[in-house]
Amino acid sequence: MNRFLLLFLLAIASFQLNVLAQQKILHEAVERAEKEGFSGVILVAENGKILFEDAMGMRTYENRILLHEDDTFELASLSKQFTAMMIMMCEEKGLLAFDDQAAKYIETPYPGITIRHLLTHTSGLPDYQAIMDAHWDKSKVAGNQEILEYLREYAPVKSFEPGEQYEYSNTGYVLLASIVEKATGKDFVELMREWIFQPLKMKSTDIRSLAEKAEVQTFAAGHLKNKEGHYVNANTFHSSDYTVWLGNRKGPGRVSSNVEDLLKWDQALYSNTLVSEETLEEAFTPFKLTNERRSYYGFGWEIEPKSPFGKMVMHTGDNPGYKTIIVRFIEENKTIIILNNNAHPDMMRLVEAATLSLGKW
């Protein structure tokens, strides 16, 4: 996600809030997006009440099955907020501490990295996907164990010393999931179901294998255009689709859900259902780098202290065929969730329109 692009859109929203017509803003944006081929679901809520919800496009283009509002999407990197929550829950249970060394739990060739560095993308770890892409047999499916083995075997040079700067790191979130498993002695997927999805009654939410996804009739497949310009299932591009040959990884992605389950998750974060208010505040606090500058990424959330509606936390996701976003204006309990399954470029236009509309309901 380009944070500066979102801030630009929010600045526009702040400027225009008092001059644009009420809900017409969002309705027109949705109509335009649908005409331009956007496929996805959008939800806008305030205080947990749904103000606007709509589905457009196709669940599967091959069978011409229309999307529905309760369809399930791959969340991609939105999954990181759930991984971060698992770490926070472990911390509150006394199973680990945010400033523990990662090496206390898992073997890596990179000393000096703490759990806090992993959470905030300030570890300097190299990209595991590049190593796996170069060396992994893509006819097989890799998970965290294989990823960690390849990092130890090839030990690519880290980008910087821990805490020096921010650099988005999927590798860090692979390590976090493995740390949860080491600290609890339990499988990360099963534990996430037990600790988060089931208590919050997120019935459409899970970490699913390819076979499990195929069993979900309401699963919205990710689509990309082929050489002829037609949308086809993104899994068709097997060698370039890391979600297939890295299909057993845990931590940086792989949670699938729908907009209404994500609203349950959003609302649970206003209570002490999962962790205390004090712990959650840490998640929404910028990280201070070693040069005293601040990095505006907390524990699984990008942070903007000032927006048209006060403090905002958000995250995007991007997998082959999918683009996703959740925006939370936490001081006013306003929420925008958009899940897209044809990698369409119009998503940020919808975020802008939804933000504008929130000031006029």
Short mmCIF file of C-alpha atoms in Angstrom, two decimals, residues 5-195:
data_model
loop_
_atom_site.label_atom_id
_atom_site.label_comp_id
_atom_site.label_asym_id
_atom_site.label_seq_id
_atom_site.Cartn_x
_atom_site.Cartn_y
_atom_site.Cartn_z
CA LEU A 5 -1.54 7.93 -1.84
CA LEU A 6 -4.04 7.11 0.87
CA LEU A 7 -3.16 10.27 2.79
CA PHE A 8 -3.72 12.27 -0.42
CA LEU A 9 -7.15 10.72 -0.82
CA LEU A 10 -7.99 11.41 2.80
CA ALA A 11 -6.92 15.02 2.38
CA ILE A 12 -9.34 15.31 -0.51
CA ALA A 13 -12.05 13.79 1.64
CA SER A 14 -11.38 16.25 4.45
CA PHE A 15 -11.56 19.18 2.03
CA GLN A 16 -14.79 18.10 0.37
CA LEU A 17 -16.80 16.67 3.25
CA ASN A 18 -19.12 19.67 3.50
CA VAL A 19 -19.72 20.23 -0.20
CA LEU A 20 -20.43 16.83 -1.71
CA ALA A 21 -23.91 15.30 -1.71
CA GLN A 22 -24.69 12.65 0.89
CA GLN A 23 -24.72 8.96 -0.01
CA LYS A 24 -24.73 9.78 -3.73
CA ILE A 25 -20.92 9.99 -3.62
CA LEU A 26 -20.47 6.32 -2.88
CA HIS A 27 -23.34 5.05 -5.03
CA GLU A 28 -21.94 6.82 -8.08
CA ALA A 29 -18.43 5.51 -7.40
CA VAL A 30 -19.74 1.95 -7.12
CA GLU A 31 -21.74 2.29 -10.34
CA ARG A 32 -18.67 3.62 -12.15
CA ALA A 33 -16.44 0.86 -10.78
CA GLU A 34 -18.94 -1.80 -11.83
CA LYS A 35 -19.10 -0.39 -15.36
CA GLU A 36 -15.29 -0.46 -15.50
CA GLY A 37 -15.19 -4.13 -14.55
CA PHE A 38 -14.46 -4.01 -10.81
CA SER A 39 -15.29 -7.32 -9.12
CA GLY A 40 -15.64 -7.33 -5.35
CA VAL A 41 -17.59 -6.46 -2.21
CA ILE A 42 -17.59 -3.17 -0.30
CA LEU A 43 -18.86 -2.53 3.22
CA VAL A 44 -19.05 0.79 5.09
CA ALA A 45 -20.03 0.86 8.76
CA GLU A 46 -20.26 3.17 11.75
CA ASN A 47 -20.40 1.95 15.35
CA GLY A 48 -20.72 -1.57 13.99
CA LYS A 49 -23.86 -0.73 11.99
CA ILE A 50 -23.65 -1.39 8.25
CA LEU A 51 -24.37 1.82 6.34
CA PHE A 52 -23.58 0.49 2.88
CA GLU A 53 -22.87 -2.98 1.51
CA ASP A 54 -22.75 -4.07 -2.11
CA ALA A 55 -21.35 -6.81 -4.31
CA MET A 56 -20.47 -6.49 -7.98
CA GLY A 57 -18.70 -8.65 -10.53
CA MET A 58 -18.07 -12.38 -10.63
CA ARG A 59 -17.35 -15.07 -8.06
CA THR A 60 -16.00 -17.11 -10.98
CA TYR A 61 -15.68 -15.74 -14.49
CA GLU A 62 -15.41 -19.18 -16.06
CA ASN A 63 -18.92 -20.17 -14.90
CA ARG A 64 -20.31 -16.62 -14.90
CA ILE A 65 -21.39 -16.89 -11.26
CA LEU A 66 -22.17 -13.50 -9.75
CA LEU A 67 -20.58 -12.33 -6.51
CA HIS A 68 -22.69 -12.07 -3.37
CA GLU A 69 -22.17 -9.89 -0.32
CA ASP A 70 -21.32 -12.85 1.92
CA ASP A 71 -18.75 -14.41 -0.43
CA THR A 72 -15.35 -15.38 0.94
CA PHE A 73 -12.11 -13.85 -0.35
CA GLU A 74 -8.42 -14.47 0.18
CA LEU A 75 -7.31 -11.58 2.43
CA ALA A 76 -3.60 -11.68 1.52
CA SER A 77 -1.64 -9.37 3.83
CA LEU A 78 -4.70 -8.35 5.85
CA SER A 79 -3.85 -11.67 7.51
CA LYS A 80 -0.92 -9.99 9.27
CA GLN A 81 -3.22 -8.28 11.78
CA PHE A 82 -4.41 -11.72 12.93
CA THR A 83 -0.82 -12.99 13.21
CA ALA A 84 0.07 -9.93 15.25
CA MET A 85 -2.94 -10.55 17.49
CA MET A 86 -1.75 -14.10 18.13
CA ILE A 87 1.57 -12.70 19.32
CA MET A 88 -0.21 -10.18 21.55
CA MET A 89 -2.35 -12.91 23.06
CA CYS A 90 0.75 -15.01 23.72
CA GLU A 91 2.35 -12.01 25.42
CA GLU A 92 -0.65 -11.49 27.69
CA LYS A 93 -0.59 -15.20 28.58
CA GLY A 94 3.06 -14.84 29.64
CA LEU A 95 4.33 -17.11 26.87
CA LEU A 96 6.65 -14.50 25.35
CA ALA A 97 7.62 -10.84 25.51
CA PHE A 98 7.66 -8.33 22.66
CA ASP A 99 11.34 -7.57 23.24
CA ASP A 100 12.44 -11.20 23.38
CA GLN A 101 15.04 -12.20 20.82
CA ALA A 102 13.54 -14.21 17.96
CA ALA A 103 16.47 -16.61 18.34
CA LYS A 104 15.05 -17.64 21.74
CA TYR A 105 12.30 -19.49 19.86
CA ILE A 106 13.61 -20.32 16.38
CA GLU A 107 17.04 -20.79 14.80
CA THR A 108 17.97 -18.10 12.27
CA PRO A 109 21.28 -16.80 10.89
CA TYR A 110 20.26 -13.24 11.85
CA PRO A 111 21.07 -12.25 15.46
CA GLY A 112 19.73 -9.23 17.32
CA ILE A 113 16.18 -9.35 15.98
CA THR A 114 13.36 -9.05 18.52
CA ILE A 115 9.71 -9.99 18.22
CA ARG A 116 8.92 -6.27 18.20
CA HIS A 117 11.19 -5.82 15.18
CA LEU A 118 9.30 -8.58 13.38
CA LEU A 119 5.91 -7.08 14.21
CA THR A 120 6.86 -3.60 12.99
CA HIS A 121 8.81 -4.60 9.83
CA THR A 122 12.05 -3.18 11.25
CA SER A 123 14.03 -6.43 11.36
CA GLY A 124 16.04 -6.00 8.15
CA LEU A 125 15.33 -9.61 7.20
CA PRO A 126 15.78 -10.57 3.52
CA ASP A 127 12.80 -11.63 1.42
CA TYR A 128 12.14 -15.35 1.79
CA GLN A 129 10.04 -15.42 -1.38
CA ALA A 130 13.03 -14.47 -3.54
CA ILE A 131 15.08 -17.32 -2.05
CA MET A 132 12.26 -19.83 -2.52
CA ASP A 133 11.59 -18.60 -6.06
CA ALA A 134 15.22 -19.13 -6.96
CA HIS A 135 15.76 -22.53 -5.33
CA TRP A 136 12.48 -24.25 -4.47
CA ASP A 137 11.00 -27.06 -6.60
CA LYS A 138 7.66 -25.50 -7.52
CA SER A 139 6.04 -28.89 -8.09
CA LYS A 140 6.05 -29.18 -4.28
CA VAL A 141 4.29 -27.06 -1.65
CA ALA A 142 6.40 -25.29 0.98
CA GLY A 143 5.52 -24.15 4.48
CA ASN A 144 7.29 -22.39 7.33
CA GLN A 145 9.66 -25.26 8.06
CA GLU A 146 10.96 -25.31 4.50
CA ILE A 147 11.16 -21.51 4.35
CA LEU A 148 13.23 -21.38 7.54
CA GLU A 149 15.47 -24.19 6.30
CA TYR A 150 16.18 -22.31 3.07
CA LEU A 151 16.89 -19.08 4.95
CA ARG A 152 19.41 -20.93 7.09
CA GLU A 153 20.93 -22.74 4.10
CA TYR A 154 21.33 -19.77 1.77
CA ALA A 155 21.50 -17.00 4.43
CA PRO A 156 20.97 -14.02 2.10
CA VAL A 157 22.35 -10.74 3.39
CA LYS A 158 19.97 -8.73 5.57
CA SER A 159 18.95 -5.25 4.43
CA PHE A 160 19.97 -3.33 7.55
CA GLU A 161 20.56 -3.73 11.27
CA PRO A 162 17.43 -4.36 13.36
CA GLY A 163 15.59 -1.17 14.28
CA GLU A 164 17.41 1.07 11.80
CA GLN A 165 14.56 1.48 9.33
CA TYR A 166 11.23 0.20 8.10
CA GLU A 167 11.05 -2.31 5.26
CA TYR A 168 7.92 -4.37 4.73
CA SER A 169 8.79 -7.98 5.45
CA ASN A 170 6.72 -11.07 4.77
CA THR A 171 9.65 -13.02 6.17
CA GLY A 172 9.14 -11.41 9.56
CA TYR A 173 5.57 -12.64 9.74
CA VAL A 174 6.59 -16.19 8.80
CA LEU A 175 8.91 -16.08 11.80
CA LEU A 176 6.13 -14.71 14.03
CA ALA A 177 3.81 -17.62 13.23
CA SER A 178 6.61 -20.08 13.94
CA ILE A 179 7.36 -18.31 17.22
CA VAL A 180 3.69 -18.72 18.23
CA GLU A 181 3.95 -22.44 17.53
CA LYS A 182 7.16 -22.74 19.53
CA ALA A 183 5.81 -20.73 22.48
CA THR A 184 2.50 -22.64 22.64
CA GLY A 185 3.47 -26.07 21.35
CA LYS A 186 0.39 -25.97 19.11
CA ASP A 187 -0.31 -25.63 15.39
CA PHE A 188 -0.72 -21.99 14.36
CA VAL A 189 -3.81 -22.61 12.21
CA GLU A 190 -5.64 -24.60 14.87
CA LEU A 191 -4.72 -22.04 17.52
CA MET A 192 -5.98 -19.13 15.44
CA ARG A 193 -9.31 -20.90 15.07
CA GLU A 194 -9.43 -21.55 18.83
CA TRP A 195 -8.31 -18.11 19.98
#
